[in-house]
Amino acid sequence: MSWQTYVDEHLMCDIEGTGHHLTAAAIVGQDGSIWAQSSSFPQFKPGEINGIITDFNEPGHLAPTGLHLGGTKYMVIQGEPGAVIRGKKGAGGITIKKTGQALIFGIYDEPVTPGQCNMVVERLGDYLTDQGL
């Protein structure tokens, strides 16, 4: 299965038969290279990915400044140190799951809930981790 298929069918999917979808999603290598992304995924700056990687290695790094992606600032909320970073902006937000080799990004807005975004992103991340990826 191609990386793009994972994004299209497992991240940008219909969530629990609700007809709702994530706003944007991507799979990015830990070196910042894009493996696959939705057409709506924001163009990010290398420093933004570096900050995210630093936060996985040093949990709490982004808390004072916020998480930035594509020029959008998210307030960092409780995640799982070293495994999941979550951010909130207004009625939407972001979930980032770290696997052995990649970062799985999901960006949502209403009517998708934070819990639904977490479920979609973390389910794929856990699967890829189990596959050694």
Tab-separated table of N, CA and C in Angstrom:
chain	number	residue	atom	x	y	z
A	1	MET	N	0.846	-1.176	0.000
A	1	MET	CA	0.000	0.000	0.000
A	1	MET	C	0.894	1.243	0.000
A	2	SER	N	0.543	2.205	-0.841
A	2	SER	CA	1.360	3.419	-0.902
A	2	SER	C	1.057	4.320	0.287
A	3	TRP	N	2.003	5.210	0.593
A	3	TRP	CA	1.796	6.155	1.691
A	3	TRP	C	0.586	7.034	1.406
A	4	GLN	N	0.384	7.407	0.132
A	4	GLN	CA	-0.754	8.254	-0.216
A	4	GLN	C	-2.067	7.539	0.085
A	5	THR	N	-2.096	6.220	-0.124
A	5	THR	CA	-3.299	5.450	0.177
A	5	THR	C	-3.611	5.485	1.672
A	6	TYR	N	-2.567	5.408	2.506
A	6	TYR	CA	-2.793	5.519	3.953
A	6	TYR	C	-3.441	6.860	4.293
A	7	VAL	N	-2.959	7.937	3.677
A	7	VAL	CA	-3.540	9.263	3.937
A	7	VAL	C	-4.980	9.311	3.427
A	8	ASP	N	-5.189	8.900	2.192
A	8	ASP	CA	-6.512	9.019	1.569
A	8	ASP	C	-7.557	8.126	2.228
A	9	GLU	N	-7.190	6.878	2.550
A	9	GLU	CA	-8.178	5.899	3.019
A	9	GLU	C	-8.219	5.724	4.532
A	10	HIS	N	-7.151	6.100	5.244
A	10	HIS	CA	-7.126	5.853	6.686
A	10	HIS	C	-7.123	7.137	7.516
A	11	LEU	N	-6.703	8.255	6.929
A	11	LEU	CA	-6.716	9.524	7.661
A	11	LEU	C	-7.847	10.441	7.177
A	12	MET	N	-8.031	10.551	5.874
A	12	MET	CA	-9.064	11.431	5.325
A	12	MET	C	-10.386	10.677	5.119
A	13	CYS	N	-10.565	9.603	5.850
A	13	CYS	CA	-11.734	8.740	5.714
A	13	CYS	C	-12.972	9.353	6.374
A	14	ASP	N	-14.133	8.769	6.055
A	14	ASP	CA	-15.376	9.103	6.750
A	14	ASP	C	-15.213	8.599	8.186
A	15	ILE	N	-15.386	9.465	9.161
A	15	ILE	CA	-15.165	9.100	10.565
A	15	ILE	C	-16.420	8.478	11.160
A	16	GLU	N	-16.340	7.210	11.473
A	16	GLU	CA	-17.414	6.474	12.154
A	16	GLU	C	-18.765	6.613	11.470
A	17	GLY	N	-18.775	6.691	10.134
A	17	GLY	CA	-20.031	6.776	9.395
A	17	GLY	C	-20.783	8.085	9.579
A	18	THR	N	-20.106	9.119	10.080
A	18	THR	CA	-20.759	10.411	10.326
A	18	THR	C	-20.811	11.287	9.080
A	19	GLY	N	-19.995	10.939	8.077
A	19	GLY	CA	-19.884	11.803	6.904
A	19	GLY	C	-18.893	12.936	7.124
A	20	HIS	N	-18.256	12.979	8.296
A	20	HIS	CA	-17.266	14.012	8.603
A	20	HIS	C	-15.867	13.484	8.338
A	21	HIS	N	-14.968	14.402	7.999
A	21	HIS	CA	-13.589	14.054	7.665
A	21	HIS	C	-12.640	15.037	8.329
A	22	LEU	N	-11.379	14.616	8.487
A	22	LEU	CA	-10.359	15.552	8.930
A	22	LEU	C	-10.230	16.659	7.890
A	23	THR	N	-9.766	17.817	8.309
A	23	THR	CA	-9.555	18.943	7.397
A	23	THR	C	-8.331	18.692	6.526
A	24	ALA	N	-7.289	18.113	7.126
A	24	ALA	CA	-6.039	17.846	6.421
A	24	ALA	C	-5.287	16.752	7.169
A	25	ALA	N	-4.397	16.069	6.444
A	25	ALA	CA	-3.607	15.001	7.057
A	25	ALA	C	-2.333	14.780	6.256
A	26	ALA	N	-1.327	14.216	6.930
A	26	ALA	CA	-0.068	13.919	6.243
A	26	ALA	C	0.712	12.869	7.023
A	27	ILE	N	1.617	12.230	6.307
A	27	ILE	CA	2.635	11.365	6.906
A	27	ILE	C	3.968	11.988	6.512
A	28	VAL	N	4.737	12.366	7.520
A	28	VAL	CA	5.995	13.081	7.301
A	28	VAL	C	7.111	12.297	7.966
A	29	GLY	N	8.224	12.094	7.243
A	29	GLY	CA	9.370	11.425	7.837
A	29	GLY	C	9.948	12.271	8.957
A	30	GLN	N	10.630	11.614	9.893
A	30	GLN	CA	11.192	12.368	11.014
A	30	GLN	C	12.296	13.326	10.574
A	31	ASP	N	12.724	13.228	9.314
A	31	ASP	CA	13.693	14.179	8.764
A	31	ASP	C	12.987	15.383	8.122
A	32	GLY	N	11.642	15.396	8.189
A	32	GLY	CA	10.875	16.505	7.623
A	32	GLY	C	10.439	16.292	6.190
A	33	SER	N	10.785	15.154	5.584
A	33	SER	CA	10.369	14.885	4.205
A	33	SER	C	8.914	14.422	4.189
A	34	ILE	N	8.156	14.891	3.215
A	34	ILE	CA	6.747	14.517	3.109
A	34	ILE	C	6.650	13.175	2.398
A	35	TRP	N	6.048	12.202	3.079
A	35	TRP	CA	5.830	10.889	2.464
A	35	TRP	C	4.511	10.891	1.699
A	36	ALA	N	3.493	11.535	2.270
A	36	ALA	CA	2.186	11.661	1.619
A	36	ALA	C	1.395	12.725	2.372
A	37	GLN	N	0.472	13.394	1.657
A	37	GLN	CA	-0.331	14.429	2.298
A	37	GLN	C	-1.632	14.623	1.550
A	38	SER	N	-2.621	15.151	2.244
A	38	SER	CA	-3.861	15.545	1.588
A	38	SER	C	-3.597	16.867	0.863
A	39	SER	N	-4.423	17.160	-0.114
A	39	SER	CA	-4.223	18.395	-0.886
A	39	SER	C	-4.372	19.630	-0.006
A	40	SER	N	-5.088	19.505	1.099
A	40	SER	CA	-5.347	20.639	1.984
A	40	SER	C	-4.290	20.809	3.076
A	41	PHE	N	-3.285	19.918	3.133
A	41	PHE	CA	-2.295	20.008	4.202
A	41	PHE	C	-1.436	21.255	4.003
A	42	PRO	N	-1.236	22.046	5.071
A	42	PRO	CA	-0.496	23.307	4.918
A	42	PRO	C	0.984	23.099	4.605
A	43	GLN	N	1.528	24.005	3.825
A	43	GLN	CA	2.972	23.975	3.571
A	43	GLN	C	3.663	24.457	4.830
A	44	PHE	N	4.546	23.632	5.362
A	44	PHE	CA	5.193	23.972	6.630
A	44	PHE	C	6.640	24.364	6.409
A	45	LYS	N	7.189	25.006	7.420
A	45	LYS	CA	8.588	25.409	7.382
A	45	LYS	C	9.419	24.341	8.102
A	46	PRO	N	10.660	24.092	7.668
A	46	PRO	CA	11.494	23.075	8.321
A	46	PRO	C	11.630	23.292	9.823
A	47	GLY	N	11.724	24.537	10.259
A	47	GLY	CA	11.848	24.817	11.686
A	47	GLY	C	10.645	24.359	12.487
A	48	GLU	N	9.456	24.355	11.841
A	48	GLU	CA	8.255	23.899	12.540
A	48	GLU	C	8.348	22.405	12.837
A	49	ILE	N	8.826	21.620	11.869
A	49	ILE	CA	8.987	20.169	12.085
A	49	ILE	C	10.083	19.926	13.120
A	50	ASN	N	11.160	20.703	13.054
A	50	ASN	CA	12.235	20.552	14.042
A	50	ASN	C	11.709	20.783	15.458
A	51	GLY	N	10.846	21.782	15.635
A	51	GLY	CA	10.251	22.051	16.943
A	51	GLY	C	9.395	20.897	17.425
A	52	ILE	N	8.654	20.289	16.504
A	52	ILE	CA	7.800	19.146	16.851
A	52	ILE	C	8.663	17.951	17.262
A	53	ILE	N	9.708	17.669	16.486
A	53	ILE	CA	10.618	16.560	16.822
A	53	ILE	C	11.262	16.811	18.186
A	54	THR	N	11.675	18.049	18.437
A	54	THR	CA	12.277	18.383	19.733
A	54	THR	C	11.295	18.116	20.864
A	55	ASP	N	10.005	18.447	20.641
A	55	ASP	CA	9.014	18.230	21.692
A	55	ASP	C	8.810	16.732	21.969
A	56	PHE	N	8.911	15.897	20.943
A	56	PHE	CA	8.807	14.451	21.185
A	56	PHE	C	9.990	13.974	22.030
A	57	ASN	N	11.168	14.534	21.764
A	57	ASN	CA	12.373	14.130	22.498
A	57	ASN	C	12.491	14.800	23.863
A	58	GLU	N	11.940	16.015	23.975
A	58	GLU	CA	11.977	16.786	25.228
A	58	GLU	C	10.565	17.303	25.504
A	59	PRO	N	9.665	16.416	26.005
A	59	PRO	CA	8.270	16.824	26.206
A	59	PRO	C	8.160	18.129	26.992
A	60	GLY	N	7.289	19.014	26.495
A	60	GLY	CA	7.098	20.315	27.124
A	60	GLY	C	7.809	21.444	26.392
A	61	HIS	N	8.664	21.094	25.421
A	61	HIS	CA	9.428	22.091	24.671
A	61	HIS	C	8.515	23.131	23.994
A	62	LEU	N	7.392	22.681	23.416
A	62	LEU	CA	6.514	23.590	22.674
A	62	LEU	C	5.512	24.331	23.553
A	63	ALA	N	5.325	23.872	24.780
A	63	ALA	CA	4.282	24.457	25.633
A	63	ALA	C	4.376	25.981	25.770
A	64	PRO	N	5.567	26.562	26.011
A	64	PRO	CA	5.626	28.030	26.191
A	64	PRO	C	5.335	28.820	24.912
A	65	THR	N	5.702	28.282	23.753
A	65	THR	CA	5.589	29.038	22.499
A	65	THR	C	4.403	28.626	21.651
A	66	GLY	N	3.863	27.437	21.897
A	66	GLY	CA	2.810	26.900	21.053
A	66	GLY	C	3.398	26.067	19.930
A	67	LEU	N	2.539	25.281	19.306
A	67	LEU	CA	2.933	24.440	18.184
A	67	LEU	C	2.585	25.206	16.907
A	68	HIS	N	3.543	25.374	16.024
A	68	HIS	CA	3.312	26.087	14.767
A	68	HIS	C	3.396	25.107	13.604
A	69	LEU	N	2.427	25.210	12.689
A	69	LEU	CA	2.448	24.398	11.474
A	69	LEU	C	1.822	25.210	10.354
A	70	GLY	N	2.589	25.438	9.311
A	70	GLY	CA	2.092	26.217	8.182
A	70	GLY	C	1.703	27.632	8.581
A	71	GLY	N	2.403	28.164	9.589
A	71	GLY	CA	2.123	29.520	10.034
A	71	GLY	C	0.954	29.632	11.002
A	72	THR	N	0.274	28.520	11.285
A	72	THR	CA	-0.831	28.519	12.241
A	72	THR	C	-0.293	28.110	13.604
A	73	LYS	N	-0.709	28.840	14.630
A	73	LYS	CA	-0.260	28.530	15.987
A	73	LYS	C	-1.362	27.783	16.735
A	74	TYR	N	-0.987	26.648	17.322
A	74	TYR	CA	-1.889	25.853	18.137
A	74	TYR	C	-1.404	25.897	19.584
A	75	MET	N	-2.339	25.974	20.525
A	75	MET	CA	-1.998	25.861	21.932
A	75	MET	C	-1.797	24.367	22.228
A	76	VAL	N	-0.653	24.022	22.810
A	76	VAL	CA	-0.364	22.623	23.108
A	76	VAL	C	-1.195	22.194	24.316
A	77	ILE	N	-1.927	21.081	24.136
A	77	ILE	CA	-2.728	20.529	25.229
A	77	ILE	C	-2.188	19.144	25.562
A	78	GLN	N	-2.730	18.539	26.584
A	78	GLN	CA	-2.191	17.269	27.070
A	78	GLN	C	-2.119	16.226	25.959
A	79	GLY	N	-0.942	15.615	25.837
A	79	GLY	CA	-0.744	14.525	24.901
A	79	GLY	C	-0.159	13.354	25.651
A	80	GLU	N	0.666	12.584	24.967
A	80	GLU	CA	1.374	11.473	25.596
A	80	GLU	C	2.854	11.736	25.368
A	81	PRO	N	3.610	12.085	26.417
A	81	PRO	CA	5.017	12.456	26.254
A	81	PRO	C	5.798	11.454	25.405
A	82	GLY	N	6.449	11.969	24.358
A	82	GLY	CA	7.252	11.128	23.477
A	82	GLY	C	6.471	10.352	22.445
A	83	ALA	N	5.126	10.403	22.491
A	83	ALA	CA	4.319	9.597	21.570
A	83	ALA	C	3.275	10.402	20.801
A	84	VAL	N	2.562	11.306	21.488
A	84	VAL	CA	1.481	12.062	20.858
A	84	VAL	C	1.543	13.515	21.326
A	85	ILE	N	1.423	14.440	20.362
A	85	ILE	CA	1.298	15.872	20.663
A	85	ILE	C	-0.081	16.294	20.171
A	86	ARG	N	-0.788	17.037	21.012
A	86	ARG	CA	-2.106	17.543	20.627
A	86	ARG	C	-2.115	19.055	20.759
A	87	GLY	N	-2.793	19.710	19.829
A	87	GLY	CA	-2.895	21.158	19.869
A	87	GLY	C	-4.313	21.601	19.589
A	88	LYS	N	-4.657	22.796	20.069
A	88	LYS	CA	-6.005	23.328	19.925
A	88	LYS	C	-5.928	24.742	19.386
A	89	LYS	N	-6.834	25.063	18.479
A	89	LYS	CA	-6.968	26.433	17.973
A	89	LYS	C	-8.451	26.655	17.692
A	90	GLY	N	-9.088	27.469	18.508
A	90	GLY	CA	-10.517	27.710	18.321
A	90	GLY	C	-11.311	26.427	18.404
A	91	ALA	N	-12.161	26.193	17.395
A	91	ALA	CA	-13.005	25.002	17.379
A	91	ALA	C	-12.294	23.805	16.758
A	92	GLY	N	-11.044	23.983	16.356
A	92	GLY	CA	-10.308	22.915	15.709
A	92	GLY	C	-9.027	22.589	16.435
A	93	GLY	N	-8.199	21.808	15.778
A	93	GLY	CA	-6.940	21.454	16.405
A	93	GLY	C	-6.137	20.486	15.567
A	94	ILE	N	-5.141	19.873	16.209
A	94	ILE	CA	-4.197	19.004	15.527
A	94	ILE	C	-3.784	17.869	16.459
A	95	THR	N	-3.573	16.694	15.885
A	95	THR	CA	-3.005	15.560	16.607
A	95	THR	C	-1.819	15.064	15.795
A	96	ILE	N	-0.688	14.832	16.469
A	96	ILE	CA	0.506	14.309	15.802
A	96	ILE	C	0.954	13.073	16.573
A	97	LYS	N	1.050	11.954	15.878
A	97	LYS	CA	1.483	10.688	16.480
A	97	LYS	C	2.852	10.332	15.908
A	98	LYS	N	3.783	10.014	16.786
A	98	LYS	CA	5.125	9.623	16.354
A	98	LYS	C	5.188	8.102	16.248
A	99	THR	N	5.718	7.616	15.117
A	99	THR	CA	5.982	6.191	14.957
A	99	THR	C	7.504	6.017	14.934
A	100	GLY	N	7.978	4.829	14.662
A	100	GLY	CA	9.414	4.588	14.635
A	100	GLY	C	10.146	5.431	13.607
A	101	GLN	N	9.485	5.722	12.469
A	101	GLN	CA	10.150	6.431	11.378
A	101	GLN	C	9.448	7.708	10.922
A	102	ALA	N	8.208	7.914	11.370
A	102	ALA	CA	7.412	8.999	10.788
A	102	ALA	C	6.599	9.745	11.836
A	103	LEU	N	5.968	10.825	11.372
A	103	LEU	CA	5.005	11.590	12.150
A	103	LEU	C	3.687	11.552	11.381
A	104	ILE	N	2.609	11.193	12.057
A	104	ILE	CA	1.285	11.150	11.444
A	104	ILE	C	0.534	12.395	11.916
A	105	PHE	N	0.105	13.239	10.980
A	105	PHE	CA	-0.578	14.496	11.292
A	105	PHE	C	-2.051	14.400	10.930
A	106	GLY	N	-2.900	14.878	11.818
A	106	GLY	CA	-4.314	15.051	11.520
A	106	GLY	C	-4.732	16.431	11.998
A	107	ILE	N	-5.382	17.195	11.133
A	107	ILE	CA	-5.879	18.530	11.474
A	107	ILE	C	-7.395	18.486	11.318
A	108	TYR	N	-8.107	19.037	12.301
A	108	TYR	CA	-9.563	18.974	12.266
A	108	TYR	C	-10.183	20.323	12.583
A	109	ASP	N	-11.450	20.429	12.232
A	109	ASP	CA	-12.274	21.570	12.610
A	109	ASP	C	-13.672	21.027	12.851
A	110	GLU	N	-14.527	21.816	13.503
A	110	GLU	CA	-15.893	21.354	13.728
A	110	GLU	C	-16.511	20.954	12.396
A	111	PRO	N	-17.354	19.932	12.376
A	111	PRO	CA	-17.960	19.211	13.492
A	111	PRO	C	-17.118	18.033	14.012
A	112	VAL	N	-15.935	17.801	13.444
A	112	VAL	CA	-15.078	16.732	13.961
A	112	VAL	C	-14.618	17.123	15.373
A	113	THR	N	-14.621	16.153	16.277
A	113	THR	CA	-14.232	16.416	17.664
A	113	THR	C	-12.767	16.057	17.877
A	114	PRO	N	-12.150	16.591	18.945
A	114	PRO	CA	-10.767	16.215	19.247
A	114	PRO	C	-10.607	14.700	19.396
A	115	GLY	N	-11.559	14.073	20.063
A	115	GLY	CA	-11.483	12.628	20.273
A	115	GLY	C	-11.514	11.845	18.976
A	116	GLN	N	-12.319	12.298	18.011
A	116	GLN	CA	-12.379	11.616	16.719
A	116	GLN	C	-11.052	11.752	15.971
A	117	CYS	N	-10.463	12.949	16.001
A	117	CYS	CA	-9.171	13.155	15.351
A	117	CYS	C	-8.112	12.280	16.011
A	118	ASN	N	-8.095	12.268	17.343
A	118	ASN	CA	-7.123	11.434	18.059
A	118	ASN	C	-7.264	9.976	17.650
A	119	MET	N	-8.497	9.484	17.584
A	119	MET	CA	-8.743	8.084	17.252
A	119	MET	C	-8.192	7.749	15.858
A	120	VAL	N	-8.512	8.582	14.866
A	120	VAL	CA	-8.092	8.319	13.490
A	120	VAL	C	-6.565	8.329	13.377
A	121	VAL	N	-5.932	9.362	13.919
A	121	VAL	CA	-4.480	9.519	13.805
A	121	VAL	C	-3.749	8.439	14.602
A	122	GLU	N	-4.168	8.228	15.838
A	122	GLU	CA	-3.456	7.288	16.706
A	122	GLU	C	-3.666	5.844	16.271
A	123	ARG	N	-4.820	5.527	15.709
A	123	ARG	CA	-5.061	4.160	15.214
A	123	ARG	C	-4.077	3.838	14.088
A	124	LEU	N	-3.922	4.759	13.122
A	124	LEU	CA	-2.969	4.520	12.036
A	124	LEU	C	-1.547	4.496	12.576
A	125	GLY	N	-1.223	5.416	13.483
A	125	GLY	CA	0.119	5.441	14.068
A	125	GLY	C	0.454	4.152	14.781
A	126	ASP	N	-0.494	3.623	15.549
A	126	ASP	CA	-0.258	2.360	16.261
A	126	ASP	C	-0.065	1.220	15.273
A	127	TYR	N	-0.861	1.195	14.197
A	127	TYR	CA	-0.719	0.153	13.181
A	127	TYR	C	0.673	0.215	12.539
A	128	LEU	N	1.093	1.415	12.139
A	128	LEU	CA	2.402	1.551	11.491
A	128	LEU	C	3.530	1.179	12.450
A	129	THR	N	3.380	1.553	13.733
A	129	THR	CA	4.384	1.176	14.738
A	129	THR	C	4.463	-0.339	14.845
A	130	ASP	N	3.307	-1.012	14.861
A	130	ASP	CA	3.279	-2.478	14.943
A	130	ASP	C	3.943	-3.117	13.713
A	131	GLN	N	3.925	-2.406	12.576
A	131	GLN	CA	4.547	-2.903	11.343
A	131	GLN	C	6.047	-2.577	11.281
A	132	GLY	N	6.567	-1.964	12.328
A	132	GLY	CA	7.972	-1.602	12.359
A	132	GLY	C	8.285	-0.310	11.629
A	133	LEU	N	7.258	0.472	11.351
A	133	LEU	CA	7.428	1.740	10.635
A	133	LEU	C	7.250	2.907	11.581
